[in-house]
Amino acid sequence: MAAACVAFFLAAVLAAAAGGEAAIVEHTFVVSQMKLDQLCNDTLVTVVNGQFPGPTIEVTEGDSVVVHVVNKSPNGVTIHWHGVKQQLNCWADGPAMITQCPIQPNKNFTYRFNVTGQEGTLWWHAHVSCLRATVHGALIIRPRSGPGSYPFPKPYKEIPLVLGEWWDTDLLELERKLANGEMKEVPTSSTINGKLGAFNNCSGVIEDDYILNVEHGKTYLLRIVNAALHAEFYLKIAGHIFTVVAADANYVKPYTMDLIAISPGETVDVLVVADAPPGKYYMVAMTVPSQWIVEEPLMNTLVISRGIIHYNNTSKGSENTPVLSPELPVDDMGNISFYFHGNLTSLRMPSVPTSIDERIFIDVDQGYICKEGESPCRTAVTRMNNISFQLPTSVPLLQAHYYNNISTSISMVREFPSSPPNIEFNRGNTMKATSMRRVRYNTTLEIVFQGPPGETSYLNPMHLHGHDFFILAQGIGEYDPNKDVHTYNLVDPPVRNVALVPRFGWTAIRFVARNPGVWFLHCHLEKHVPSGMATVFVVEDGPTLDTSLPPPPTDYPTCDGQSNKVSYE
Ligand code: C2O
């Protein structure tokens, strides 16, 4: 049902033996549309190789990855390798109109990148319109010296757990609505590895549960990805606890909890020991209650999915014992998520930069613009420092930057300011523009994201492409520069690629911009992308050839779809 797997899997994996030479791992991703029958509805969705979620890419640190994307769908697509650093390789990063034109229908593009210096769970997803709701999959990077060199006991098995959402709607239509300020859309269900679970039924037909069969006494490494467009999830398994060992492909000090909080874009690796009395246990992925209560007052049900942990060799008599359900948090306004995120620390002592070249304070919130003839101005947008980001339409920013000059080839470009403008945030005065922040090679930046104040606040998982960063601190309320710097963790802050800005709170991060190119910074709630909560960092070339961005690949897509080969003088 959920994953009607057309076995169209052309993965030719030249696997590297553990500890061996770096290999080239090659996949072909055929993007096409198919109908998935869920909840009495045949919904047309875009998928990779006929699978939902899409294929898992498994590599070893240092390998090269080659993915041939063949677009057999009627819409332009791109794939982003979420969390891959793409050193000197911005051309393969994937966000549409930031680093490349969408791959047009019936065209191909080959993404080539390496996974040097990275280990853990990342993922890939479409980065155009809302297509990533169904075009996504896990990207697993194992240590070069084999799983015996994990900084935790070697697990018996590794299980990717991709959490997602099921939308009954046309996702391109959804994109148009979001861009138009209609932000009240909600999914029908959440999913665990593509399954909606038996909490969902329609006309008596119950949806399949995701089932994980386990051996008693063994340890499992769950590699959890939140691929949902909007839901931050709490994940619980009745009768079991989690030991968190990594987040966003960076090891953390083992942290034990009975619940995982994971926001869109994030990954979390946990160990689970199957040490409960043999039987069946429910696993539940539920939306953090505050999220729909606050943002979507129209919605009164939680987006929730269920799976089952089933012990193998459960003795005959106990087969019929009741399945245990986890106790779920009710009315939690995001506090559990706040503490979960705040309790993560780096396993190894990283060297946190202490001398800052540029400080940027960013208000991430909502504003209003005027549509033509509209009075009063009431088209809702999201924004950063009062600019609602506009994607360019004719030429991608990276291409404009490399060959020309962004300001001359793209209209409505604005330099992204270091702090919010000092104006009354009235309705209608938000600026729509392609904002960008130019930074010199090797600049050390500190960014404080400030979420909206008040009871109607919402969380914002901010994701930066091409870089990991240190999360120094988070807090509730308004950031106070004199007081809050003293709460910074400069010893073992977690290293991540998503900074969750809590409800009416703030988060402070630091990183060094040492990767030339154009890097998207945006909220990973999909509704906040077309509505404008984004900007880009344009990182300039360094002084030498090997600190400069090389030219684009020869099959770099064009926006008109006329020719797949571009030749530049
Ligand atoms: Cu996972 Cu720009 O996104």
Coordinates of C-alpha atoms and ligand atoms in Angstrom, one line a residue:
M1 CA 0.0 0.0 0.0
A2 CA 1.9 3.0 1.3
A3 CA 5.1 2.0 -0.4
A4 CA 4.1 0.5 -3.7
C5 CA 7.6 -0.4 -4.5
V6 CA 8.2 -0.7 -8.1
A7 CA 11.5 -2.4 -8.0
F8 CA 13.2 0.1 -10.2
F9 CA 16.3 0.3 -8.1
L10 CA 19.3 0.9 -10.2
A11 CA 21.8 1.4 -7.4
A12 CA 25.1 0.1 -8.4
V13 CA 27.0 0.2 -5.1
L14 CA 30.7 -0.2 -5.4
A15 CA 30.9 -0.7 -1.7
A16 CA 34.1 0.0 0.1
A17 CA 35.1 -2.6 2.6
A18 CA 35.3 -1.3 6.1
G19 CA 38.6 0.4 6.5
G20 CA 39.3 0.1 2.8
E21 CA 39.7 2.6 0.0
A22 CA 37.2 5.4 -0.6
A23 CA 34.7 4.2 -3.1
I24 CA 32.4 5.8 -5.6
V25 CA 28.8 5.0 -4.7
E26 CA 26.5 5.5 -7.6
H27 CA 22.7 5.7 -7.8
T28 CA 20.1 6.5 -10.4
F29 CA 17.1 8.4 -9.1
V30 CA 14.2 8.2 -11.5
V31 CA 11.7 10.9 -10.5
S32 CA 8.1 10.2 -11.6
Q33 CA 4.6 10.6 -10.5
M34 CA 2.4 7.7 -9.3
K35 CA -0.8 7.2 -7.5
L36 CA -0.8 6.2 -3.8
D37 CA -4.0 5.0 -2.4
Q38 CA -4.3 6.2 1.2
L39 CA -7.4 6.9 3.2
C40 CA -9.9 6.2 0.4
N41 CA -8.1 8.6 -1.9
D42 CA -5.9 8.0 -4.9
T43 CA -3.4 10.8 -4.5
L44 CA -1.0 11.6 -7.3
V45 CA 2.5 12.0 -5.8
T46 CA 6.0 12.5 -7.0
V47 CA 8.5 9.9 -5.9
V48 CA 12.0 8.6 -6.6
N49 CA 12.3 5.0 -8.0
G50 CA 8.6 4.4 -7.2
Q51 CA 9.3 4.5 -3.5
F52 CA 7.9 6.5 -0.5
P53 CA 10.1 7.2 1.3
G54 CA 12.8 7.1 -1.4
P55 CA 15.9 4.9 -1.5
T56 CA 18.4 5.1 1.4
I57 CA 21.9 6.0 0.3
E58 CA 24.5 4.2 2.4
V59 CA 28.1 5.3 2.2
T60 CA 31.4 5.3 4.1
E61 CA 33.1 8.5 5.3
G62 CA 35.3 9.8 2.5
D63 CA 33.4 8.1 -0.4
S64 CA 32.3 10.0 -3.4
V65 CA 28.6 9.9 -4.3
V66 CA 27.2 10.1 -7.8
V67 CA 23.5 10.4 -8.3
H68 CA 22.0 10.5 -11.8
V69 CA 18.7 12.2 -11.5
V70 CA 16.4 11.3 -14.4
N71 CA 13.3 13.5 -14.4
K72 CA 10.3 11.6 -15.7
S73 CA 7.8 13.8 -13.9
P74 CA 6.0 16.7 -15.5
N75 CA 7.5 19.3 -13.1
G76 CA 11.0 20.6 -12.6
V77 CA 12.9 19.0 -9.7
T78 CA 16.1 19.4 -7.8
I79 CA 17.6 17.3 -5.0
H80 CA 19.3 18.8 -1.9
W81 CA 21.7 16.7 0.2
H82 CA 20.7 18.0 3.5
G83 CA 23.7 18.4 5.8
V84 CA 26.4 17.5 3.3
K85 CA 29.0 20.2 3.6
Q86 CA 29.7 20.4 -0.2
Q87 CA 33.2 21.9 0.3
L88 CA 34.0 23.8 -2.9
N89 CA 31.0 22.1 -4.5
C90 CA 28.1 24.5 -4.1
W91 CA 26.9 23.6 -7.6
A92 CA 25.7 20.2 -6.3
D93 CA 23.8 21.6 -3.3
G94 CA 20.4 21.6 -4.9
P95 CA 18.1 24.4 -3.8
A96 CA 16.1 25.5 -6.8
M97 CA 17.0 29.0 -8.1
I98 CA 19.6 29.4 -5.3
T99 CA 22.3 27.1 -6.7
Q100 CA 20.6 25.7 -9.9
C101 CA 17.7 25.8 -12.2
P102 CA 15.2 22.9 -11.7
I103 CA 15.9 19.8 -13.8
Q104 CA 13.3 20.2 -16.5
P105 CA 10.9 17.3 -17.4
N106 CA 12.7 14.7 -19.5
K107 CA 16.1 16.1 -18.6
N108 CA 18.9 14.6 -16.4
F109 CA 21.4 16.0 -14.1
T110 CA 24.2 14.2 -12.2
Y111 CA 25.0 15.3 -8.7
R112 CA 28.6 14.5 -7.6
F113 CA 29.7 15.2 -4.1
N114 CA 31.8 13.6 -1.3
V115 CA 31.2 12.9 2.3
T116 CA 34.6 13.7 3.7
G117 CA 34.9 14.3 7.4
Q118 CA 31.2 13.5 8.1
E119 CA 29.7 10.5 9.9
G120 CA 26.1 9.8 10.9
T121 CA 22.6 10.2 9.6
L122 CA 21.8 12.9 7.0
W123 CA 19.1 12.8 4.3
W124 CA 18.2 14.0 0.9
H125 CA 15.1 15.8 -0.4
A126 CA 13.6 17.6 -3.3
H127 CA 14.2 21.4 -2.9
V128 CA 11.6 22.8 -5.2
S129 CA 8.0 23.7 -4.3
C130 CA 6.6 21.4 -1.7
L131 CA 7.7 18.2 -3.5
R132 CA 9.9 17.2 -0.6
A133 CA 6.8 15.9 1.2
T134 CA 7.2 12.7 -0.9
V135 CA 10.6 13.1 -2.5
H136 CA 13.0 12.3 0.3
G137 CA 15.2 9.5 1.8
A138 CA 17.9 8.8 4.3
L139 CA 21.7 9.3 3.6
I140 CA 23.7 7.2 6.0
I141 CA 27.5 7.8 6.4
R142 CA 29.4 5.1 8.3
P143 CA 32.9 5.5 9.8
R144 CA 35.7 4.5 7.5
S145 CA 37.2 2.1 10.1
G146 CA 33.9 0.2 10.4
P147 CA 30.9 0.2 12.7
G148 CA 33.2 -1.2 15.4
S149 CA 34.6 2.4 15.7
Y150 CA 31.3 4.0 16.7
P151 CA 31.8 5.9 19.9
F152 CA 29.1 3.7 21.5
P153 CA 28.6 -0.1 21.7
K154 CA 28.2 -1.6 18.3
P155 CA 24.5 -2.0 17.6
Y156 CA 23.0 -5.4 16.5
K157 CA 21.1 -3.6 13.7
E158 CA 20.7 -0.2 12.3
I159 CA 17.2 1.0 11.3
P160 CA 16.5 4.2 9.4
L161 CA 13.2 5.7 10.7
V162 CA 12.0 8.4 8.3
L163 CA 9.1 10.4 9.9
G164 CA 7.0 12.3 7.4
E165 CA 3.5 13.7 6.6
W166 CA 0.8 12.5 4.4
W167 CA -0.9 15.3 2.4
D168 CA -4.1 14.6 0.5
T169 CA -3.5 17.7 -1.6
D170 CA -1.8 18.6 -4.8
L171 CA 1.6 19.8 -3.5
L172 CA 2.2 22.3 -6.2
E173 CA -1.2 23.8 -5.4
L174 CA -0.2 23.8 -1.7
E175 CA 3.0 25.8 -2.7
R176 CA 0.9 28.4 -4.5
K177 CA -1.4 28.8 -1.4
L178 CA 1.6 29.2 0.9
A179 CA 3.2 31.8 -1.4
N180 CA -0.2 33.6 -1.3
G181 CA -0.3 33.9 2.4
E182 CA -2.7 31.1 2.9
M183 CA -0.8 29.3 5.6
K184 CA -3.5 27.3 7.4
E185 CA -3.0 24.1 5.4
V186 CA -2.4 21.0 7.4
P187 CA -1.5 17.4 6.5
T188 CA -3.9 14.5 6.9
S189 CA -1.6 12.2 8.9
S190 CA 2.0 11.7 9.8
T191 CA 4.0 8.7 8.6
I192 CA 6.6 6.4 9.9
N193 CA 8.7 5.0 7.0
G194 CA 5.8 5.8 4.7
K195 CA 3.1 4.1 6.8
L196 CA 0.2 6.1 8.2
G197 CA -0.6 3.6 11.0
A198 CA -3.8 2.2 12.3
F199 CA -4.9 5.4 14.1
N200 CA -6.0 6.4 10.6
N201 CA -8.8 4.7 8.9
C202 CA -11.4 5.5 6.3
S203 CA -14.7 3.7 5.8
G204 CA -13.5 0.9 8.0
V205 CA -10.2 0.4 6.1
I206 CA -7.3 0.7 8.6
E207 CA -4.0 1.9 7.4
D208 CA -0.9 -0.3 7.9
D209 CA 1.4 0.2 10.9
Y210 CA 5.1 0.3 10.5
I211 CA 6.4 -2.8 12.1
L212 CA 9.9 -3.3 13.6
N213 CA 10.8 -6.8 14.6
V214 CA 13.4 -7.1 17.3
E215 CA 15.3 -9.8 19.1
H216 CA 15.2 -9.7 22.9
G217 CA 18.3 -8.3 24.5
K218 CA 19.7 -6.8 21.3
T219 CA 20.6 -3.1 20.8
Y220 CA 19.2 -1.2 17.8
L221 CA 20.5 2.1 16.4
L222 CA 17.5 4.0 15.1
R223 CA 18.5 6.7 12.6
I224 CA 15.6 9.1 12.8
V225 CA 14.9 11.7 10.2
N226 CA 12.2 14.3 10.3
A227 CA 11.2 14.7 6.7
A228 CA 7.8 16.3 7.5
L229 CA 6.9 19.7 5.9
H230 CA 5.7 21.2 9.1
A231 CA 5.3 18.9 12.1
E232 CA 7.8 18.8 14.9
F233 CA 7.4 15.3 16.3
Y234 CA 7.6 13.7 19.7
L235 CA 8.5 10.1 19.3
K236 CA 7.9 7.6 22.0
I237 CA 8.0 3.8 22.3
A238 CA 6.0 2.2 25.1
G239 CA 8.2 0.4 27.6
H240 CA 11.5 1.5 26.1
I241 CA 14.0 4.3 26.5
F242 CA 16.3 6.0 24.1
T243 CA 20.0 6.9 24.4
V244 CA 20.6 9.8 22.0
V245 CA 24.1 9.4 20.5
A246 CA 24.1 11.8 17.5
A247 CA 22.1 14.6 16.0
D248 CA 22.5 16.1 12.5
A249 CA 25.5 13.7 11.8
N250 CA 27.5 14.9 14.8
Y251 CA 28.1 12.7 17.9
V252 CA 26.6 13.9 21.2
K253 CA 27.3 12.9 24.7
P254 CA 24.9 9.9 25.4
Y255 CA 21.7 11.3 26.7
T256 CA 18.9 9.1 28.0
M257 CA 15.3 10.0 27.6
D258 CA 12.0 8.3 27.0
L259 CA 11.0 10.7 24.3
I260 CA 12.7 12.2 21.2
A261 CA 11.9 15.7 20.0
I262 CA 12.7 16.2 16.4
S263 CA 11.8 19.2 14.2
P264 CA 11.6 19.3 10.4
G265 CA 15.1 18.9 8.9
E266 CA 16.7 17.5 12.0
T267 CA 18.1 14.0 12.4
V268 CA 18.6 12.1 15.7
D269 CA 20.4 8.8 16.2
V270 CA 19.4 6.8 19.2
L271 CA 20.2 3.4 20.7
V272 CA 17.2 1.3 21.9
V273 CA 17.8 -1.9 23.9
A274 CA 15.0 -4.4 23.3
D275 CA 14.9 -5.3 27.0
A276 CA 11.2 -5.3 27.7
P277 CA 9.2 -8.4 28.4
P278 CA 8.6 -10.0 24.9
G279 CA 5.4 -8.7 23.3
K280 CA 4.2 -5.8 21.3
Y281 CA 4.8 -2.2 22.0
Y282 CA 3.5 0.9 20.2
M283 CA 5.8 3.5 18.8
V284 CA 4.1 6.9 18.3
A285 CA 5.1 9.9 16.3
M286 CA 2.9 12.8 17.3
T287 CA 3.0 16.5 16.5
V288 CA 4.2 18.6 19.4
P289 CA 0.8 19.7 20.8
S290 CA 1.5 23.5 20.8
Q291 CA 2.3 23.5 17.1
W292 CA -1.2 22.9 15.8
I293 CA -3.0 24.5 18.8
V294 CA -1.2 27.8 18.3
E295 CA -0.7 27.9 14.6
E296 CA -3.7 26.2 13.3
P297 CA -6.6 27.0 15.6
L298 CA -8.9 25.4 13.0
M299 CA -7.3 22.0 13.5
N300 CA -8.4 20.0 16.5
T301 CA -6.8 16.7 15.9
L302 CA -3.2 15.9 16.3
V303 CA -1.2 14.7 13.3
I304 CA -0.1 11.3 14.6
S305 CA 1.2 8.0 13.3
R306 CA 1.7 4.7 15.0
G307 CA 4.1 1.8 14.5
I308 CA 4.7 -1.4 16.4
I309 CA 7.8 -2.9 18.0
H310 CA 7.3 -6.6 17.8
Y311 CA 9.6 -9.1 19.7
N312 CA 10.5 -12.1 17.7
N313 CA 9.8 -15.5 19.3
T314 CA 7.2 -14.1 21.6
S315 CA 5.9 -17.3 23.2
K316 CA 2.6 -18.6 22.1
G317 CA 0.7 -17.7 25.2
S318 CA 1.8 -14.1 25.2
E319 CA 0.9 -13.5 21.5
N320 CA -2.5 -12.1 22.7
T321 CA -1.2 -9.9 25.5
P322 CA -2.3 -6.3 24.9
V323 CA -0.1 -4.0 23.0
L324 CA 1.4 -1.4 25.3
S325 CA 0.9 2.3 24.4
P326 CA 3.3 5.0 25.4
E327 CA 2.0 7.8 27.6
L328 CA 1.9 10.9 25.5
P329 CA 2.5 14.5 26.6
V330 CA -0.8 16.5 26.5
D331 CA -0.9 20.3 26.3
D332 CA 2.8 20.5 26.0
M333 CA 3.6 24.0 24.7
G334 CA 7.0 22.9 23.4
N335 CA 8.8 22.8 26.8
I336 CA 9.8 19.2 26.4
S337 CA 11.3 20.0 23.0
F338 CA 13.1 23.0 24.5
Y339 CA 14.8 20.9 27.2
F340 CA 15.5 18.0 24.8
H341 CA 17.4 20.4 22.5
G342 CA 19.0 22.2 25.4
N343 CA 20.4 19.0 26.9
L344 CA 22.4 18.0 23.8
T345 CA 26.2 18.5 24.0
S346 CA 29.0 17.6 21.7
L347 CA 30.7 14.3 22.4
R348 CA 34.1 15.6 21.5
M349 CA 35.5 19.0 22.6
P350 CA 35.2 21.1 19.5
S351 CA 37.2 24.3 19.2
V352 CA 34.6 27.0 19.3
P353 CA 35.7 30.3 17.7
T354 CA 35.9 33.0 20.3
S355 CA 36.8 36.0 18.2
I356 CA 33.8 37.1 16.1
D357 CA 34.1 39.1 12.9
E358 CA 30.4 39.7 12.3
R359 CA 27.4 39.6 14.6
I360 CA 24.0 39.3 13.1
F361 CA 20.7 39.6 15.0
I362 CA 17.8 38.2 13.0
D363 CA 14.1 38.6 13.9
V364 CA 12.3 35.6 12.4
D365 CA 8.6 36.3 12.3
Q366 CA 5.5 37.2 10.3
G367 CA 4.6 40.4 8.5
Y368 CA 2.2 41.7 5.9
I369 CA 2.7 43.0 2.4
C370 CA 0.3 44.7 0.0
K371 CA -1.0 42.9 -3.0
E372 CA -1.9 45.2 -5.9
G373 CA -4.9 47.3 -5.0
E374 CA -5.2 45.8 -1.5
S375 CA -6.1 48.1 1.3
P376 CA -5.5 47.6 4.1
C377 CA -2.4 45.4 3.3
R378 CA -3.2 42.0 4.6
T379 CA -1.3 39.4 2.6
A380 CA 0.6 37.4 5.3
V381 CA 4.3 36.7 4.7
T382 CA 7.1 35.5 6.8
R383 CA 10.3 37.4 7.0
M384 CA 13.8 37.9 8.5
N385 CA 14.6 41.4 9.6
N386 CA 11.5 42.6 7.9
I387 CA 12.5 41.3 4.4
S388 CA 10.4 38.6 3.0
F389 CA 12.7 36.6 0.7
Q390 CA 11.9 36.3 -3.0
L391 CA 13.4 33.5 -5.0
P392 CA 14.9 34.8 -8.3
T393 CA 12.9 33.6 -11.4
S394 CA 15.2 33.7 -14.3
V395 CA 18.7 32.9 -13.2
P396 CA 19.9 31.0 -10.0
L397 CA 21.8 33.2 -7.6
L398 CA 25.0 31.0 -7.7
Q399 CA 25.2 31.2 -11.5
A400 CA 24.6 35.0 -11.3
H401 CA 27.3 35.3 -8.7
Y402 CA 29.9 33.2 -10.5
Y403 CA 29.5 34.7 -14.0
N404 CA 28.3 38.2 -13.3
N405 CA 27.2 40.0 -10.3
I406 CA 24.0 39.2 -8.4
S407 CA 22.9 42.9 -8.1
T408 CA 23.1 43.5 -11.8
S409 CA 21.5 40.3 -13.0
I410 CA 18.7 40.0 -10.5
S411 CA 16.1 42.6 -9.7
M412 CA 15.0 43.5 -6.2
V413 CA 18.3 42.5 -4.5
R414 CA 18.9 43.8 -1.0
E415 CA 21.8 43.5 1.3
F416 CA 20.7 41.5 4.4
P417 CA 21.0 43.9 7.5
S418 CA 22.8 43.0 10.7
S419 CA 19.8 43.8 12.8
P420 CA 16.1 44.4 12.3
P421 CA 15.1 47.9 11.1
N422 CA 14.1 50.3 13.8
I423 CA 10.5 50.8 12.6
E424 CA 7.1 50.0 14.1
F425 CA 6.2 46.6 12.6
N426 CA 3.0 47.8 11.1
R427 CA 0.9 45.9 8.7
G428 CA 2.0 46.2 5.1
N429 CA 5.5 47.5 5.5
T430 CA 7.4 44.3 5.0
M431 CA 9.7 44.4 2.0
K432 CA 9.7 41.6 -0.6
A433 CA 13.2 41.2 -2.0
T434 CA 16.0 38.8 -2.8
S435 CA 18.1 39.5 0.3
M436 CA 21.7 38.4 0.5
R437 CA 24.6 38.7 2.9
R438 CA 28.1 38.9 1.4
V439 CA 30.8 37.6 3.6
R440 CA 34.5 37.4 3.0
Y441 CA 36.2 34.0 3.0
N442 CA 37.1 32.9 6.6
T443 CA 34.7 35.2 8.3
T444 CA 33.6 34.1 11.8
L445 CA 29.9 34.8 12.3
E446 CA 27.6 34.8 15.3
I447 CA 23.9 34.8 14.6
V448 CA 21.2 35.2 17.2
F449 CA 17.7 34.2 15.9
Q450 CA 14.9 35.8 17.7
G451 CA 11.5 34.2 17.4
P452 CA 8.2 36.1 17.6
P453 CA 7.0 37.2 21.0
G454 CA 3.6 36.5 22.6
E455 CA 1.2 33.7 22.9
T456 CA 0.8 33.2 19.2
S457 CA 4.4 32.4 18.7
Y458 CA 5.7 29.3 16.9
L459 CA 8.9 27.4 16.5
N460 CA 11.3 27.9 13.6
P461 CA 13.9 25.3 12.7
M462 CA 16.5 27.4 10.9
H463 CA 18.7 25.5 8.5
L464 CA 21.9 26.7 6.9
H465 CA 23.2 24.9 3.8
G466 CA 26.8 23.9 3.4
H467 CA 27.9 24.4 7.0
D468 CA 27.5 22.9 10.4
F469 CA 27.4 25.4 13.3
F470 CA 27.8 25.5 17.0
I471 CA 24.6 26.0 19.0
L472 CA 25.8 28.1 21.9
A473 CA 22.6 28.7 23.8
Q474 CA 18.8 29.1 23.5
G475 CA 16.4 30.9 25.7
I476 CA 12.8 31.9 26.2
G477 CA 11.7 35.5 25.9
E478 CA 13.7 38.3 24.4
Y479 CA 17.4 37.9 23.9
D480 CA 19.4 40.2 26.2
P481 CA 22.9 40.7 24.9
N482 CA 24.4 41.7 28.3
K483 CA 22.9 38.8 30.2
D484 CA 22.5 36.0 27.8
V485 CA 26.1 35.8 26.5
H486 CA 27.0 34.4 30.0
T487 CA 24.8 31.4 29.3
Y488 CA 26.8 30.5 26.1
N489 CA 28.3 27.0 26.1
L490 CA 31.8 27.5 24.6
V491 CA 33.0 24.1 25.9
D492 CA 31.0 21.4 24.3
P493 CA 28.1 23.0 22.3
P494 CA 26.2 20.7 19.9
V495 CA 27.3 20.9 16.3
R496 CA 24.2 20.9 14.0
N497 CA 22.8 22.1 10.7
V498 CA 19.4 23.0 12.1
A499 CA 19.0 25.6 14.9
L500 CA 15.6 25.2 16.4
V501 CA 14.3 28.6 17.6
P502 CA 11.9 27.8 20.4
R503 CA 8.5 29.4 20.7
F504 CA 8.9 33.0 21.9
G505 CA 12.5 32.4 22.3
W506 CA 15.9 32.7 20.7
T507 CA 18.9 30.6 19.7
A508 CA 22.5 31.7 19.2
I509 CA 24.9 30.0 16.8
R510 CA 28.5 30.5 15.5
F511 CA 30.3 29.3 12.4
V512 CA 33.2 30.1 10.1
A513 CA 32.3 30.8 6.5
R514 CA 35.0 29.0 4.7
N515 CA 33.1 27.5 1.8
P516 CA 32.8 29.8 -1.2
G517 CA 29.4 29.8 -2.9
V518 CA 25.8 30.9 -2.3
W519 CA 24.3 29.2 0.8
F520 CA 20.6 29.2 1.6
L521 CA 19.6 30.0 5.2
H522 CA 15.9 29.3 5.7
C523 CA 13.2 28.0 8.1
H524 CA 12.7 24.3 7.5
L525 CA 8.9 24.6 7.9
E526 CA 7.9 24.4 4.3
K527 CA 5.2 27.1 4.7
H528 CA 7.9 29.5 5.7
V529 CA 10.0 29.1 2.5
P530 CA 7.6 30.4 -0.3
S531 CA 6.3 33.0 2.2
G532 CA 9.8 34.4 2.8
M533 CA 11.6 33.3 6.0
A534 CA 15.0 33.0 4.2
T535 CA 18.1 34.7 3.0
V536 CA 21.4 33.6 1.5
F537 CA 25.1 33.9 2.4
V538 CA 27.3 34.7 -0.5
V539 CA 30.7 33.5 0.7
E540 CA 33.5 34.9 -1.5
D541 CA 36.4 33.0 -2.8
G542 CA 39.6 32.7 -0.7
P543 CA 43.0 33.9 -1.9
T544 CA 44.1 30.7 -3.6
L545 CA 42.8 28.3 -6.3
D546 CA 42.0 25.7 -3.8
T547 CA 39.9 28.1 -1.7
S548 CA 37.9 29.2 -4.8
L549 CA 34.7 27.8 -6.2
P550 CA 35.5 25.8 -9.4
P551 CA 33.3 26.2 -12.5
P552 CA 29.9 24.4 -12.8
P553 CA 29.6 20.9 -14.0
T554 CA 29.2 20.5 -17.8
D555 CA 25.6 19.2 -17.4
Y556 CA 24.5 22.1 -15.2
P557 CA 20.8 22.6 -15.9
T558 CA 19.4 25.6 -17.7
C559 CA 16.1 27.2 -16.7
D560 CA 14.5 27.0 -20.2
G561 CA 14.9 23.2 -20.6
Q562 CA 16.2 23.8 -24.2
S563 CA 19.5 22.2 -23.7
N564 CA 21.0 20.3 -20.9
K565 CA 24.5 21.2 -21.9
V566 CA 25.6 24.7 -21.1
S567 CA 28.7 26.1 -22.6
Y568 CA 30.2 29.2 -21.1
E569 CA 32.9 31.2 -22.6
Ligands
C2O1 CU1 16.7 20.4 4.1 CU2 17.2 24.0 2.3 O1 16.9 22.2 3.2

